[in-house]
Amino acid sequence: MPTLSQRQNQITEIARFEGFIGIEDMALRLDVTPQTIRRDIKLLCDMGILHRYHGGASLMTNTRNRDHALRQGEMAAEKARIGELVAAHIPDGASLFLNIGTTAEAIARALLSRKDLRVVTNNINVVTLLAEREDFEITIAGGQVRVRDLAVVGEATLGFINQFKVDFGIIGISGIDEDGTLLDFDYREVQVAQAIIANSRTTFLATDHTKFGRRAMVKLGHLDDIDGLFIDKVPPKPYEELLEKANVSVHVAVP
């Protein structure tokens, strides 16, 4: 097996941390030509380290989600901007679902600027964040508490969510495949997210750009299933075309 150069090791580590790497972006960051990055990515793909996508690549072994505490620190500024942008699209007095994940928690912080919200969630962290607002009506789903991130999951959670019909459903995601398939790591989480989509008049997907091209095993749905995408960067090809075809409104939280 070939020995990796310092630059190729850098590319691998960036893919490990960020999920998806773009050719043009990597060329700028590493001060080399796009052709050099393409050759590096081809080698890393041939070695089974990366998986090639249009315009970039992702880590081949990225098949399990990372620790919640670690994810809280990653892309924190970007998630905060996404949260503010989502909150700006939620009117006072609205009803909404807000599910699990660190981006959902950033949205919860931003929603403190709204009034008279009715929030249904399976995220204990979200409940804690929103509890300071006495005018909010907060309903938490029953089920099994997952201690590592204080998510509530399971059959009881699914049944609970299905009892509601709300104005907005706000979900996160672990990965978006190049054909537009929404992916996650936990089947129980996926079932709850699917119920949120089914019981929301409008569905928002809030995610940072690293989820594009990131690999996960469980299919949640497709970009066709959402109404709005809230993200920190303009989606790369081929996602740009997929979103336009699916008539999904794209909201970019610029710095």
Short mmCIF file of C-alpha atoms in Angstrom, two decimals:
data_model
loop_
_atom_site.label_atom_id
_atom_site.label_comp_id
_atom_site.label_asym_id
_atom_site.label_seq_id
_atom_site.Cartn_x
_atom_site.Cartn_y
_atom_site.Cartn_z
CA MET A 1 0.00 0.00 0.00
CA PRO A 2 1.41 3.45 -0.91
CA THR A 3 2.63 5.72 1.87
CA LEU A 4 0.50 8.84 2.19
CA SER A 5 2.10 12.25 1.81
CA GLN A 6 1.64 14.96 4.41
CA ARG A 7 -0.93 16.65 2.17
CA GLN A 8 -2.87 13.41 1.66
CA ASN A 9 -2.93 12.86 5.42
CA GLN A 10 -4.26 16.40 5.80
CA ILE A 11 -7.02 15.69 3.28
CA THR A 12 -7.98 12.51 5.16
CA GLU A 13 -8.13 14.30 8.52
CA ILE A 14 -10.22 17.16 7.10
CA ALA A 15 -12.64 14.61 5.60
CA ARG A 16 -12.79 12.84 8.96
CA PHE A 17 -13.69 16.07 10.76
CA GLU A 18 -15.91 17.82 8.19
CA GLY A 19 -17.63 14.87 6.51
CA PHE A 20 -17.42 16.16 2.90
CA ILE A 21 -14.48 17.84 1.17
CA GLY A 22 -14.75 19.83 -2.03
CA ILE A 23 -11.99 19.88 -4.64
CA GLU A 24 -11.93 23.64 -5.17
CA ASP A 25 -12.12 24.35 -1.43
CA MET A 26 -9.27 21.92 -0.66
CA ALA A 27 -7.11 23.42 -3.40
CA LEU A 28 -7.49 26.88 -1.84
CA ARG A 29 -6.93 25.65 1.72
CA LEU A 30 -3.81 23.61 0.86
CA ASP A 31 -2.49 26.10 -1.73
CA VAL A 32 -2.25 23.61 -4.60
CA THR A 33 -4.05 23.20 -7.92
CA PRO A 34 -7.42 21.45 -8.24
CA GLN A 35 -5.69 18.88 -10.46
CA THR A 36 -3.36 17.98 -7.58
CA ILE A 37 -6.34 17.52 -5.23
CA ARG A 38 -8.10 15.35 -7.82
CA ARG A 39 -5.04 13.09 -8.04
CA ASP A 40 -4.84 12.88 -4.25
CA ILE A 41 -8.54 12.05 -3.97
CA LYS A 42 -8.26 9.39 -6.68
CA LEU A 43 -5.40 7.74 -4.78
CA LEU A 44 -7.31 7.88 -1.48
CA CYS A 45 -10.40 6.43 -3.16
CA ASP A 46 -8.35 3.65 -4.76
CA MET A 47 -7.02 2.84 -1.27
CA GLY A 48 -10.57 2.65 0.11
CA ILE A 49 -10.10 5.67 2.40
CA LEU A 50 -12.42 8.11 0.60
CA HIS A 51 -15.56 7.77 -1.50
CA ARG A 52 -15.69 10.00 -4.59
CA TYR A 53 -18.62 12.31 -5.31
CA HIS A 54 -19.16 14.98 -7.93
CA GLY A 55 -16.90 17.84 -6.91
CA GLY A 56 -15.34 16.16 -3.88
CA ALA A 57 -15.26 13.15 -1.58
CA SER A 58 -16.16 11.89 1.90
CA LEU A 59 -14.59 9.46 4.33
CA MET A 60 -15.41 5.86 3.39
CA THR A 61 -15.51 4.64 7.00
CA ASN A 62 -17.92 7.32 8.22
CA THR A 63 -20.71 4.88 9.20
CA ARG A 64 -21.41 5.77 12.85
CA ASN A 65 -22.44 9.01 14.46
CA ARG A 66 -20.05 10.76 16.82
CA ASP A 67 -20.34 11.57 20.48
CA HIS A 68 -22.87 14.30 21.31
CA ALA A 69 -20.40 16.38 23.35
CA LEU A 70 -17.92 16.33 20.45
CA ARG A 71 -20.60 17.33 17.95
CA GLN A 72 -21.68 20.24 20.17
CA GLY A 73 -18.29 21.87 19.62
CA GLU A 74 -18.15 21.25 15.88
CA MET A 75 -19.46 23.96 13.53
CA ALA A 76 -20.85 25.82 16.57
CA ALA A 77 -20.82 29.26 14.93
CA GLU A 78 -22.42 27.89 11.75
CA LYS A 79 -25.14 26.10 13.72
CA ALA A 80 -25.86 29.28 15.67
CA ARG A 81 -26.35 31.20 12.41
CA ILE A 82 -28.59 28.45 11.07
CA GLY A 83 -30.60 28.58 14.28
CA GLU A 84 -31.14 32.32 13.97
CA LEU A 85 -32.24 31.96 10.35
CA VAL A 86 -34.72 29.20 11.16
CA ALA A 87 -36.14 31.22 14.07
CA ALA A 88 -36.68 34.16 11.74
CA HIS A 89 -39.03 31.95 9.68
CA ILE A 90 -41.13 30.84 12.67
CA PRO A 91 -43.94 33.31 13.46
CA ASP A 92 -45.06 34.10 16.99
CA GLY A 93 -47.82 31.76 18.16
CA ALA A 94 -46.77 28.90 15.86
CA SER A 95 -46.81 25.21 16.74
CA LEU A 96 -43.79 23.10 15.88
CA PHE A 97 -41.90 19.86 16.26
CA LEU A 98 -38.21 20.10 17.14
CA ASN A 99 -36.27 16.85 17.20
CA ILE A 100 -32.88 15.74 18.47
CA GLY A 101 -29.37 16.87 17.64
CA THR A 102 -26.99 19.74 18.26
CA THR A 103 -28.42 21.84 15.41
CA ALA A 104 -31.89 21.48 16.95
CA GLU A 105 -30.46 22.78 20.21
CA ALA A 106 -28.98 25.81 18.42
CA ILE A 107 -32.42 26.45 16.93
CA ALA A 108 -34.01 26.20 20.39
CA ARG A 109 -31.67 28.93 21.68
CA ALA A 110 -32.63 31.18 18.77
CA LEU A 111 -36.36 30.52 19.29
CA LEU A 112 -36.17 32.31 22.64
CA SER A 113 -36.65 35.50 20.59
CA ARG A 114 -40.14 34.36 19.54
CA LYS A 115 -43.40 34.58 21.54
CA ASP A 116 -46.17 32.15 22.49
CA LEU A 117 -44.74 29.10 20.76
CA ARG A 118 -46.16 25.60 21.22
CA VAL A 119 -43.29 23.15 20.95
CA VAL A 120 -43.44 19.34 20.83
CA THR A 121 -40.03 17.67 21.17
CA ASN A 122 -38.25 14.44 22.01
CA ASN A 123 -35.11 16.30 23.09
CA ILE A 124 -34.63 16.94 26.81
CA ASN A 125 -31.88 19.48 26.04
CA VAL A 126 -34.41 21.49 24.00
CA VAL A 127 -36.88 21.43 26.90
CA THR A 128 -34.19 22.76 29.25
CA LEU A 129 -33.26 25.54 26.84
CA LEU A 130 -36.85 26.67 26.20
CA ALA A 131 -38.05 26.35 29.81
CA GLU A 132 -37.06 29.93 30.68
CA ARG A 133 -39.93 31.24 28.54
CA GLU A 134 -43.16 31.18 30.56
CA ASP A 135 -45.26 31.97 27.49
CA PHE A 136 -44.09 28.82 25.66
CA GLU A 137 -46.13 25.64 25.85
CA ILE A 138 -43.61 22.78 25.80
CA THR A 139 -44.67 19.15 25.40
CA ILE A 140 -42.11 16.36 25.65
CA ALA A 141 -42.58 12.93 24.13
CA GLY A 142 -42.54 9.83 26.28
CA GLY A 143 -40.20 6.94 25.60
CA GLN A 144 -36.73 5.65 26.38
CA VAL A 145 -34.15 8.28 27.34
CA ARG A 146 -30.82 7.86 25.57
CA VAL A 147 -28.42 9.03 28.25
CA ARG A 148 -25.55 10.07 25.99
CA ASP A 149 -27.49 12.94 24.38
CA LEU A 150 -30.79 13.10 26.32
CA ALA A 151 -32.84 12.09 23.30
CA VAL A 152 -36.16 10.32 23.84
CA VAL A 153 -36.68 7.45 21.38
CA GLY A 154 -38.63 4.25 20.87
CA GLU A 155 -42.13 3.06 19.99
CA ALA A 156 -43.77 5.19 22.68
CA THR A 157 -42.11 8.29 21.23
CA LEU A 158 -43.34 7.45 17.75
CA GLY A 159 -46.91 6.95 18.94
CA PHE A 160 -46.80 10.23 20.85
CA ILE A 161 -45.60 12.27 17.85
CA ASN A 162 -48.37 10.80 15.70
CA GLN A 163 -51.01 12.36 17.96
CA PHE A 164 -50.16 15.90 16.80
CA LYS A 165 -50.48 18.05 13.68
CA VAL A 166 -48.33 21.19 13.79
CA ASP A 167 -47.44 24.18 11.64
CA PHE A 168 -43.71 23.46 11.33
CA GLY A 169 -41.58 20.35 11.65
CA ILE A 170 -37.87 21.03 12.10
CA ILE A 171 -35.54 18.09 11.61
CA GLY A 172 -31.81 17.50 11.35
CA ILE A 173 -29.92 14.89 9.40
CA SER A 174 -26.65 12.93 9.56
CA GLY A 175 -26.04 12.63 5.83
CA ILE A 176 -27.42 13.50 2.40
CA ASP A 177 -26.50 11.15 -0.43
CA GLU A 178 -25.70 12.41 -3.91
CA ASP A 179 -29.09 11.16 -5.19
CA GLY A 180 -30.91 13.31 -2.61
CA THR A 181 -31.61 10.52 -0.10
CA LEU A 182 -31.71 11.74 3.52
CA LEU A 183 -29.69 9.43 5.77
CA ASP A 184 -29.23 8.82 9.48
CA PHE A 185 -27.53 6.34 11.80
CA ASP A 186 -30.31 5.18 14.13
CA TYR A 187 -33.50 3.48 12.91
CA ARG A 188 -35.47 4.71 15.92
CA GLU A 189 -34.45 8.32 15.23
CA VAL A 190 -35.44 7.92 11.61
CA GLN A 191 -38.92 6.68 12.53
CA VAL A 192 -39.51 9.74 14.71
CA ALA A 193 -38.24 12.11 12.00
CA GLN A 194 -40.53 10.44 9.45
CA ALA A 195 -43.48 10.93 11.81
CA ILE A 196 -42.53 14.61 12.21
CA ILE A 197 -42.54 15.07 8.42
CA ALA A 198 -45.90 13.28 8.10
CA ASN A 199 -47.52 15.42 10.80
CA SER A 200 -46.18 18.87 9.85
CA ARG A 201 -47.78 21.33 7.46
CA THR A 202 -44.31 22.66 6.56
CA THR A 203 -41.04 20.79 7.06
CA PHE A 204 -37.66 22.48 7.48
CA LEU A 205 -34.36 20.61 7.28
CA ALA A 206 -31.62 22.40 9.22
CA THR A 207 -28.08 21.15 8.70
CA ASP A 208 -24.54 22.35 8.12
CA HIS A 209 -22.75 21.75 4.82
CA THR A 210 -20.66 18.82 6.11
CA LYS A 211 -23.68 16.51 5.87
CA PHE A 212 -23.64 16.61 2.06
CA GLY A 213 -21.99 13.41 0.88
CA ARG A 214 -21.70 12.03 4.42
CA ARG A 215 -22.43 8.31 4.62
CA ALA A 216 -25.01 6.83 6.99
CA MET A 217 -26.92 3.56 6.74
CA VAL A 218 -30.61 4.26 7.40
CA LYS A 219 -32.84 5.97 4.83
CA LEU A 220 -35.05 8.70 6.29
CA GLY A 221 -36.55 10.07 3.11
CA HIS A 222 -35.61 12.33 0.22
CA LEU A 223 -35.11 16.02 -0.41
CA ASP A 224 -38.56 15.89 -2.04
CA ASP A 225 -40.03 15.44 1.45
CA ILE A 226 -38.94 18.84 2.77
CA ASP A 227 -40.11 22.38 2.06
CA GLY A 228 -37.10 24.40 3.17
CA LEU A 229 -33.38 23.78 3.66
CA PHE A 230 -31.45 25.92 6.15
CA ILE A 231 -27.70 25.66 5.73
CA ASP A 232 -24.48 27.62 6.25
CA LYS A 233 -23.17 27.37 2.67
CA VAL A 234 -24.66 27.09 -0.81
CA PRO A 235 -25.05 23.35 -1.53
CA PRO A 236 -22.53 21.91 -4.01
CA LYS A 237 -23.40 20.06 -7.21
CA PRO A 238 -25.32 17.77 -7.73
CA TYR A 239 -27.43 18.88 -4.73
CA GLU A 240 -28.10 22.32 -6.17
CA GLU A 241 -29.95 20.76 -9.11
CA LEU A 242 -31.75 18.21 -6.91
CA LEU A 243 -33.06 20.94 -4.60
CA GLU A 244 -34.29 23.01 -7.52
CA LYS A 245 -36.04 19.99 -9.05
CA ALA A 246 -37.68 19.19 -5.69
CA ASN A 247 -38.85 22.83 -5.38
CA VAL A 248 -37.12 23.17 -2.00
CA SER A 249 -36.45 26.74 -0.86
CA VAL A 250 -32.80 27.13 0.20
CA HIS A 251 -31.88 29.58 2.99
CA VAL A 252 -28.17 30.21 3.51
CA ALA A 253 -27.04 31.52 6.89
CA VAL A 254 -24.15 33.73 5.78
CA PRO A 255 -21.66 35.12 8.34
#
